Coordinates of C-alpha atoms and ligand atoms in Angstrom, one line a residue:
X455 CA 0.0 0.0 0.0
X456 CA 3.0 2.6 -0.9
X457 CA 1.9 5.8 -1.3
X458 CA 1.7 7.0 -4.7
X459 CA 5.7 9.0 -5.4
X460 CA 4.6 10.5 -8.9
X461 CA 2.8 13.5 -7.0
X462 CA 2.8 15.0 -4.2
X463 CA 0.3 13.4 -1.4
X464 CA -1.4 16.5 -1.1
X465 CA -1.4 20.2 -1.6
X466 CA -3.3 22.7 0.9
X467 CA -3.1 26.0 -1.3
X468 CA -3.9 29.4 -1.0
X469 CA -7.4 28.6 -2.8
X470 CA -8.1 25.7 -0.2
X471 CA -7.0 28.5 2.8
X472 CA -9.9 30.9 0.9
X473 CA -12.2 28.2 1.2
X474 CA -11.5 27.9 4.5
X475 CA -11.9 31.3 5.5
X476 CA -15.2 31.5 3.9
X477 CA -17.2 28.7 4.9
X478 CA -16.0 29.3 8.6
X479 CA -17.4 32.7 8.4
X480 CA -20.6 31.3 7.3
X481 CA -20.8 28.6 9.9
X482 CA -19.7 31.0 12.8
X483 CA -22.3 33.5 11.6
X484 CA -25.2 31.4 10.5
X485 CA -25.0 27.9 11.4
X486 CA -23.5 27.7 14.9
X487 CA -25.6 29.9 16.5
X488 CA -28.8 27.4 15.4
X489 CA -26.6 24.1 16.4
X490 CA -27.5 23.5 20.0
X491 CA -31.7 24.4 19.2
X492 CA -31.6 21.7 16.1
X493 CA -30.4 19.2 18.1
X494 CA -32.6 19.8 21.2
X495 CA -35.9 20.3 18.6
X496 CA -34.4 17.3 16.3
X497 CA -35.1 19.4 13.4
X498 CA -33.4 20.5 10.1
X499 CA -30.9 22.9 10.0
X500 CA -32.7 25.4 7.2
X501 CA -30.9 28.4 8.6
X502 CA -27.4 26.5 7.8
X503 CA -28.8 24.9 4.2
X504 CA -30.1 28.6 3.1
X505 CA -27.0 29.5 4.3
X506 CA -24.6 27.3 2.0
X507 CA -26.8 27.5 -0.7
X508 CA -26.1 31.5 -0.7
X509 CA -22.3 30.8 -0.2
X510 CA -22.4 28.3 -3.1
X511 CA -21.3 25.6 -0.2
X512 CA -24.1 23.5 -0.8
X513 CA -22.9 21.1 -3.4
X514 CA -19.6 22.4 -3.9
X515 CA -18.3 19.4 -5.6
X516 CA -20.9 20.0 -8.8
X517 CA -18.3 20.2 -12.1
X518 CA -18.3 23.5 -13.5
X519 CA -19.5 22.2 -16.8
X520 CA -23.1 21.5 -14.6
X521 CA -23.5 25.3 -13.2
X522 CA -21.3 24.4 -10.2
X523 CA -18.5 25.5 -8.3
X524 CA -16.1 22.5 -9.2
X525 CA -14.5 22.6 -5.8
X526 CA -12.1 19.6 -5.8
X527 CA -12.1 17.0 -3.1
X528 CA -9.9 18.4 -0.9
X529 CA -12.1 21.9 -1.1
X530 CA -15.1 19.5 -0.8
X531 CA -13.5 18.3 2.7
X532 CA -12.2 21.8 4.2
X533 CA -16.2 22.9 3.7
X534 CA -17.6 19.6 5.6
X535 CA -14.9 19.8 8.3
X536 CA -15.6 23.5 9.0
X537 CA -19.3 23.3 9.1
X538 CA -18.7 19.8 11.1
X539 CA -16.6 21.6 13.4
X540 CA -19.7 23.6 14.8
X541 CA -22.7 21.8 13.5
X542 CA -22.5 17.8 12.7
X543 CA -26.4 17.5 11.1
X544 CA -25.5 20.7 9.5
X545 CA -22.3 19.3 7.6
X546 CA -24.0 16.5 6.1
X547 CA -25.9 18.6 3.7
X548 CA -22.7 18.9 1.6
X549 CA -21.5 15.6 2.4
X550 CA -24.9 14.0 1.5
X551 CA -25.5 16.2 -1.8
X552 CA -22.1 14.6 -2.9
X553 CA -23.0 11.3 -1.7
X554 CA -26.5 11.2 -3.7
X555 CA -24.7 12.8 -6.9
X556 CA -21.7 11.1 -7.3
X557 CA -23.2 7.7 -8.9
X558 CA -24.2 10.1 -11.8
X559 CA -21.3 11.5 -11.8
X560 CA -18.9 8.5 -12.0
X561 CA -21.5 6.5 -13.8
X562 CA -24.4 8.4 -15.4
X563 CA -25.0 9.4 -19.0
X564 CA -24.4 12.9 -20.1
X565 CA -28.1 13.1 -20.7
X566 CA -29.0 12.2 -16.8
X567 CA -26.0 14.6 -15.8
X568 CA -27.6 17.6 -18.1
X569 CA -30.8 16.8 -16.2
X570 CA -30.0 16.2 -12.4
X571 CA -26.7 18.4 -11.3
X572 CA -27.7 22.2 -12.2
X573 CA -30.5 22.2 -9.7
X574 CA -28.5 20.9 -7.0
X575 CA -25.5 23.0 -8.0
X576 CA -28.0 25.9 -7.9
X577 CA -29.1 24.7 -4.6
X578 CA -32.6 24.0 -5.3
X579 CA -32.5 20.2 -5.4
X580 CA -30.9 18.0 -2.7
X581 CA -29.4 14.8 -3.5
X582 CA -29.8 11.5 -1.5
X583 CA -28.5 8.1 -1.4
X584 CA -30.5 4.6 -1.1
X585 CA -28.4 1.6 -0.4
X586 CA -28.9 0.1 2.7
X587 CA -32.2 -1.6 3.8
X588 CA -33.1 -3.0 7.0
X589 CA -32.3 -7.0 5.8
X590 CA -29.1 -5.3 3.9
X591 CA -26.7 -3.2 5.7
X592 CA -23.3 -4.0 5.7
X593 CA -24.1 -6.9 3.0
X594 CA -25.7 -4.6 0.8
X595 CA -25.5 -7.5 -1.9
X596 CA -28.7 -8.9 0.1
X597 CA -30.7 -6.2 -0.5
X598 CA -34.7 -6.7 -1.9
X599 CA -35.5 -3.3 -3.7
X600 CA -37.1 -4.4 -6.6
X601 CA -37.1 -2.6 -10.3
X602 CA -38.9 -4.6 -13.2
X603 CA -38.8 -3.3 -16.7
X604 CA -42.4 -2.2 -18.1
X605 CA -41.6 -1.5 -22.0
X606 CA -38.9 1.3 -21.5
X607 CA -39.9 2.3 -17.8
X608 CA -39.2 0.2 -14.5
X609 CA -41.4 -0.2 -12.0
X610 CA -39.8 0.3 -8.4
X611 CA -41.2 -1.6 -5.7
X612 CA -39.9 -2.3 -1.8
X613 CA -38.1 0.2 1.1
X614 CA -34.5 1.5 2.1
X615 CA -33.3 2.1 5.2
X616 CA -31.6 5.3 7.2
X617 CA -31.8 7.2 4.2
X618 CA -30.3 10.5 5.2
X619 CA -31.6 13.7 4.6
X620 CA -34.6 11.8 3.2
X621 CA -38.0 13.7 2.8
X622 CA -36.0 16.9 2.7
X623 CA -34.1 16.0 -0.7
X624 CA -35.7 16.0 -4.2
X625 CA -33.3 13.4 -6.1
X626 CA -32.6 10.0 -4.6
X627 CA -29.8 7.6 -6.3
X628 CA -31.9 4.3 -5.4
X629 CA -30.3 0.5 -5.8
X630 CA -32.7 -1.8 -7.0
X631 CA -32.4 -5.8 -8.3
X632 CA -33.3 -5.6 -11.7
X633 CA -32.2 -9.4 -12.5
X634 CA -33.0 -11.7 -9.3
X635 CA -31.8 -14.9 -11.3
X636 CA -28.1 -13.3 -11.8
X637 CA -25.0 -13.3 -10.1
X638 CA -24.7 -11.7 -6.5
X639 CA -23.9 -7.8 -7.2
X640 CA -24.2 -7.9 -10.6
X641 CA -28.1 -8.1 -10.9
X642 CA -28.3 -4.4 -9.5
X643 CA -29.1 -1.0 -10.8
X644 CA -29.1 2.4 -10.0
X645 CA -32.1 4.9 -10.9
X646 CA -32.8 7.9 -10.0
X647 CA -35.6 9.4 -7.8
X648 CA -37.4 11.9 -7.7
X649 CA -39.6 13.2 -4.6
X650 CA -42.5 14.0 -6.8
X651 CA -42.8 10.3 -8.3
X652 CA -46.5 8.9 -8.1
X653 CA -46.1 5.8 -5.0
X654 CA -43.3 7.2 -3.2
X655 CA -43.1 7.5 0.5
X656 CA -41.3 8.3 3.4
X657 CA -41.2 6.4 6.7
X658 CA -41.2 8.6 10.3
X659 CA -38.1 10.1 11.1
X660 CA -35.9 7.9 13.3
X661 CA -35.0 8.9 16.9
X662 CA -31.5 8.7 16.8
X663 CA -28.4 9.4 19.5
X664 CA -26.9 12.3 17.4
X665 CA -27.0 14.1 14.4
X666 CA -30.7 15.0 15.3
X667 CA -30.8 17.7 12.9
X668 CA -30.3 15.1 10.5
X669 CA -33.7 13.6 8.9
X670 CA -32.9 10.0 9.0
X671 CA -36.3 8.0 7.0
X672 CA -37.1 5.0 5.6
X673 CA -37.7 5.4 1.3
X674 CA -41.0 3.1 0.3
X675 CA -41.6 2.3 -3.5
X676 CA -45.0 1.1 -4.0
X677 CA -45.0 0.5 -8.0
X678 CA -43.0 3.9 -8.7
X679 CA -42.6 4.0 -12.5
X680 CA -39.4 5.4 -13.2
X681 CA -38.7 6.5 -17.3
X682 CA -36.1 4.3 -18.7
X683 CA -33.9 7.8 -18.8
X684 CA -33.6 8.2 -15.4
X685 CA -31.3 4.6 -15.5
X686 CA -27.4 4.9 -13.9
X687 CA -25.0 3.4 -15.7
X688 CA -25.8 0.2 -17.6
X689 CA -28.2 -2.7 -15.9
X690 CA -26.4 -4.7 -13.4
X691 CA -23.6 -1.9 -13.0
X692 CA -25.3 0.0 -9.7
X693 CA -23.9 -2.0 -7.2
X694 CA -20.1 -1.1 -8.3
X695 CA -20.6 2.4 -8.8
X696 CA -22.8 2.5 -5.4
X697 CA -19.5 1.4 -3.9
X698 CA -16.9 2.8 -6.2
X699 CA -19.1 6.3 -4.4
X700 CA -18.0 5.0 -1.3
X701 CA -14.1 4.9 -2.1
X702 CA -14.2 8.7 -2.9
X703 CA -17.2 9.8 -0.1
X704 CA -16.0 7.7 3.2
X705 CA -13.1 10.4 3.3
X706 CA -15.8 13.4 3.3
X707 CA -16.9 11.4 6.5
X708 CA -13.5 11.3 7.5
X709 CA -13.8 15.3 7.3
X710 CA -16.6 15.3 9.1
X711 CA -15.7 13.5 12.0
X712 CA -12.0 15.9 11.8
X713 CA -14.4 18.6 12.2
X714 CA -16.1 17.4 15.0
X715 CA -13.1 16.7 16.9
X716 CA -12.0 20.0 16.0
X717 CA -14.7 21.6 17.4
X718 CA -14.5 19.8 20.4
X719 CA -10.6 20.2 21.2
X720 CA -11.2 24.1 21.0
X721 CA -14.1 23.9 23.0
X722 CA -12.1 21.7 26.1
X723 CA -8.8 24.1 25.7
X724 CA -10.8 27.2 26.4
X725 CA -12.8 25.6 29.2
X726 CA -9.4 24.4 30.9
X727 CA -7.6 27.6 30.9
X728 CA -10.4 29.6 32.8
X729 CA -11.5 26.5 34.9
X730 CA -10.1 27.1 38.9
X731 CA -9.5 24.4 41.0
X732 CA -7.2 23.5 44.0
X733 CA -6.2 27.2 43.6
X734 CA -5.2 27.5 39.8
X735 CA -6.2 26.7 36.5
X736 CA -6.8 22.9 35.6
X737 CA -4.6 23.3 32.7
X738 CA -1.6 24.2 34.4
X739 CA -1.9 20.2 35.6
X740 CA 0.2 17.8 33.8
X741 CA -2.3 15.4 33.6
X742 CA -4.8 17.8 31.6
X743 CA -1.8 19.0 29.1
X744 CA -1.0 15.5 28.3
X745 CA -4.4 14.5 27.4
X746 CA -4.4 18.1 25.0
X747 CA -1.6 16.7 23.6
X748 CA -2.8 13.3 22.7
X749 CA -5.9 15.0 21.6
X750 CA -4.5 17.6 19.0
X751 CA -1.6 15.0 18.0
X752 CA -4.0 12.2 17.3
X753 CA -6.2 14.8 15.1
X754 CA -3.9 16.2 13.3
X755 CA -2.7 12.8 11.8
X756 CA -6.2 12.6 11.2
X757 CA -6.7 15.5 9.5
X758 CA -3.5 14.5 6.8
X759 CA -5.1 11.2 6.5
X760 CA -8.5 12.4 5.6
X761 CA -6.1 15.1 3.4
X762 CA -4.0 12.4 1.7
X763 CA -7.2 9.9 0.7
X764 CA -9.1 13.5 -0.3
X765 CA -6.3 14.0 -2.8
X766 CA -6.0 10.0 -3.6
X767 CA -9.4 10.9 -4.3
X768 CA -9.5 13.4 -6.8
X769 CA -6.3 12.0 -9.2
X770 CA -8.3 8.9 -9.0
X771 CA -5.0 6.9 -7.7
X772 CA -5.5 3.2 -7.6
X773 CA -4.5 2.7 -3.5
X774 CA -8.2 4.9 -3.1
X775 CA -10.0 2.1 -1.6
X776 CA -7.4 1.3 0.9
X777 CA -7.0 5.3 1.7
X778 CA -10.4 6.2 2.1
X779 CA -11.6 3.4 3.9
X780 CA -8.6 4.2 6.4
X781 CA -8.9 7.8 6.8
X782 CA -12.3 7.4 7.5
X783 CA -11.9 4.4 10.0
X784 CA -9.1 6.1 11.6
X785 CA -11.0 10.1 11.6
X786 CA -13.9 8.4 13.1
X787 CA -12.1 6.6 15.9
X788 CA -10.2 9.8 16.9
X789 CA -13.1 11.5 16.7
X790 CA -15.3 9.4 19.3
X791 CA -11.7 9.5 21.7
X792 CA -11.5 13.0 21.3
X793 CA -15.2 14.2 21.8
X794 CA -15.0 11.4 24.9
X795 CA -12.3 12.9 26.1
X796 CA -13.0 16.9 25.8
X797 CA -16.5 16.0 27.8
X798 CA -13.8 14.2 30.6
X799 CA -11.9 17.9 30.8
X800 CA -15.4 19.7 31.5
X801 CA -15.7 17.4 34.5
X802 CA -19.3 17.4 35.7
X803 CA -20.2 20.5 32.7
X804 CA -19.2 18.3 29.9
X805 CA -22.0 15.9 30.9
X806 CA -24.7 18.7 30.4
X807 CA -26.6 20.3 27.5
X808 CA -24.8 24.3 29.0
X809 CA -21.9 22.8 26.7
X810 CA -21.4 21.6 22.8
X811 CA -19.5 18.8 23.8
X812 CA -22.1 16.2 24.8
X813 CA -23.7 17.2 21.6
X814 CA -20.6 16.6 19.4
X815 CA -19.4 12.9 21.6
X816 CA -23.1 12.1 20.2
X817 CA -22.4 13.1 16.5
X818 CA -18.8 11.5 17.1
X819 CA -20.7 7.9 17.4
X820 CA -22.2 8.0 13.7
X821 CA -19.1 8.3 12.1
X822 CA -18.0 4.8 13.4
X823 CA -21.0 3.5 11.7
X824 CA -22.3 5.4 8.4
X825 CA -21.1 4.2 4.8
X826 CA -19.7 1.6 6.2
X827 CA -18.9 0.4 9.6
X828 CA -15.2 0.8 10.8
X829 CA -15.2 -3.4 11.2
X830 CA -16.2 -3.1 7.1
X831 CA -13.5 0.0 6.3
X832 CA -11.2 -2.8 8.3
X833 CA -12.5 -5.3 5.8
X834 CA -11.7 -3.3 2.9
X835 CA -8.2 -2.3 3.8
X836 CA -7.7 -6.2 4.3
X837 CA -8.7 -7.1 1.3
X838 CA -6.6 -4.5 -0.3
X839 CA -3.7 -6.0 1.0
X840 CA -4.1 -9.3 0.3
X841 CA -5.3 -8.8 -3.4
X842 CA -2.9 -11.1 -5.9
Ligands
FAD1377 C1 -27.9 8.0 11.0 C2 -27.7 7.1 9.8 C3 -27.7 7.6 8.5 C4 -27.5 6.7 7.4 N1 -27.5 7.2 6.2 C5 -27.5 6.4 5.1 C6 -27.8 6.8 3.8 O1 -28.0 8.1 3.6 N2 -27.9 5.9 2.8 C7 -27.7 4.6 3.0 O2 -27.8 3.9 2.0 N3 -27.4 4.1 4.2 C8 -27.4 5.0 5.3 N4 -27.1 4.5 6.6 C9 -27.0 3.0 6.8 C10 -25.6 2.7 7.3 O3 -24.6 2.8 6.2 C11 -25.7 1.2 7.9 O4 -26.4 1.4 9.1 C12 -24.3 0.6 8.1 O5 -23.7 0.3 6.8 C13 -24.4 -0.7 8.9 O6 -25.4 -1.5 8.5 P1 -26.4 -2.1 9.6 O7 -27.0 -1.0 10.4 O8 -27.4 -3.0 8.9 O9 -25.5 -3.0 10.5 P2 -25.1 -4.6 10.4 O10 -24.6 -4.8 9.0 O11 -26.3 -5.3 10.9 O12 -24.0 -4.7 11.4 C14 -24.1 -4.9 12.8 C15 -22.7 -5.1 13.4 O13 -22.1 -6.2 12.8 C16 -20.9 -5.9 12.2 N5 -20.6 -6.7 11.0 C17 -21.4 -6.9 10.0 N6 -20.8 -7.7 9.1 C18 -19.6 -7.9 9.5 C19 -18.4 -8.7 9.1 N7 -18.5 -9.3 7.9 N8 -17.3 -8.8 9.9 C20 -17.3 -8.1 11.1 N9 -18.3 -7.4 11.6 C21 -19.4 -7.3 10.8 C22 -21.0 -4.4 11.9 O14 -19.7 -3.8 11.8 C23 -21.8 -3.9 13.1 O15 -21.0 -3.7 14.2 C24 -27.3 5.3 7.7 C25 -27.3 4.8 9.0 C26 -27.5 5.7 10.1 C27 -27.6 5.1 11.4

């Protein structure tokens, strides 16, 4: 798994540092102020999604070519992690719209492209993704969705599962069997969606630990007809480029979860430096500045991970699957330690709702789980070492 020598492993430059800039403005001014109220009301964030549609933050990823922004992947990654770093639910509006899109974007016809990406890139479509079901999680091979063809339409029948952002979005890449005689992952499609279509539903919104901002709902097809046009990629190709997404979108999750930590580190070293006890401040205790230590040091490998896999990402470098499925394993893990541990420096305060933190150890957890479990991201790092 050597790291590819032809080009650099990544390149922060002064346009990624403008990104940065900007979206943190935005999230200090519009979304973090509405953070602790979504999470307590479980609702969506609309402040934070007007506010990256008007900062073109949305769906930055969108080509040029398709009315958007064409940030690359490592842009894409500075916006999640800044808007993660004070608002989890918030940050997966970009991450999700990039999520949702990117089958048609790796795999869709110029025709589907054309029709689809403006309106997100204009920020008046969302996009979602429908993989999982309840009976087909990690093996998403197993799943039941249904599409049969009908002359040159398919009919969609069945239900996905945890469908993020679901309800809220107007396009939905959906996986459905389309030969249940063939081979195991090759009798799959992907279609697209659309909110509007005649027999499509939405399941209540799950309760969930974190990312309550987040609408989380089931998908249910009863007989959808869905115009031949709206097919992704060739019959039987959906599941690989459902998971070919994954390579390229587990390190935006790996952003996320930086973010989080982020926001959590800052919050704990502020906290320790005014914070008396046995007559000074706690961070003037060697036990506190060690755990600081571990905390930044562990993040900012992290953070070059997530940067590495993000520019693995957008040369297309064969080691992808092995990057992204590490950088988001690893992100994720530092971010649950972190978040844990930044609640453990507020003592007593870190264990109430007066502080971000308990709210970002929540958000932490998802990222262990989402697109892939860290036991599966372990799974595909295996198998891409023992390959040949
Ligand atoms: C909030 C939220 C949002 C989500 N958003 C989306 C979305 O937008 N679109 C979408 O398609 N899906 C989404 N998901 C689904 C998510 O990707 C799945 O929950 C995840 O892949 C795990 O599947 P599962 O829940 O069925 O767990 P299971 O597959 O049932 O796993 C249960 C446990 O078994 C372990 N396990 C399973 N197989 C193995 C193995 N071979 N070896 C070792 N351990 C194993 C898992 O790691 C886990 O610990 C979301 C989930 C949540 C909770």
């Amino acid at each position: 798994m050597s790291a590819n020598t032809d080009f650099p492993l990544f390149q922060v430059n002064e346009d990624h540092e403008a990104i940065r800039e900007a979206v943190r403005d935005v999230a200090e001014a519009k979304i973090a102020p509405f953070a602790a109220a979504v999470d307590e009301e479980s609702r969506y964030p609309q402040e934070a999604h007007d506010a990256l549609v008007a900062s073109d933050f949305f769906a930055p990823h969108v080509p040029e070519e398709y009315d958007g922004v064409g940030a690359d992947a490592l842009a894409t990654c500075i916006v999640i992690e800044e808007v993660a770093r004070v608002c989890a639910s918030s940050s997966l509006i970009p991450a999700v719209n990039k999520l949702g899109s990117l089958p048609v974007i790796l795999g869709g016809s110029e025709e589907v492209k054309r029709k689809y990406l403006p309106a997100l890139a204009r920020g008046e479509a969302g996009f979602s993704y429908g993989l999982s079901e309840r009976e087909a999680g990690s093996d998403t091979a197993a799943m039941k969705c249904r599409a049969k063809p009908d002359g040159d339409d398919w009919i969609l029948s069945g239900q996905k599962s945890w469908i993020t952002n679901a309800g809220v979005s107007e396009y939905y890449t959906v996986l459905a069997v389309t030969d249940p005689d063939g081979a195991r992952g090759n009798n799959i499609t992907a279609f697209v969606v659309e909110k509007s279509d005649e027999g499509f539903t939405f399941g209540e919104k799950e309760r969930k630990l974190g990312i309550k901002g987040s609408p989380t709902r089931e998908l249910i097809f009863d007989n959808v007809r869905i115009p031949g046009d709206r097919i992704v990629g060739a019959p039987g190709e959906g599941l690989k480029i459902a998971l070919r997404t994954l390579d390229h979108t587990r390190v935006t999750i790996g952003a996320q979860a930086v973010g989080i930590a982020q926001g959590a580190l800052e919050q704990a070293t502020a906290y320790v430096k005014e914070r008396q006890q046995f007559g000074k401040r706690i961070a003037d205790f060697q036990g506190i500045q060690f755990m600081l230590a571990d905390m930044a040091m562990e993040l900012e490998a992290a953070r070059q991970m997530v940067y590495v896999a993000a520019a693995k990402s957008e040369r297309g470098d064969a080691d992808l699957p092995f990057f992204g499925a590490a950088a988001k394993c690893y992100a994720s893990d530092v971010a649950m330690k972190v978040t844990t541990d930044a609640v453990q420096l507020l003592g007593g305060a870190g264990y109430t709702r007066d502080f971000p933190l308990e709210r970002m150890m929540r958000d932490a957890k998802i990222t262990q789980i989402y697109e892939g479990t860290n036991q599966v991201q372990r799974i595909v790092m295996a198998r891409q070492l023992l390959k040949g």
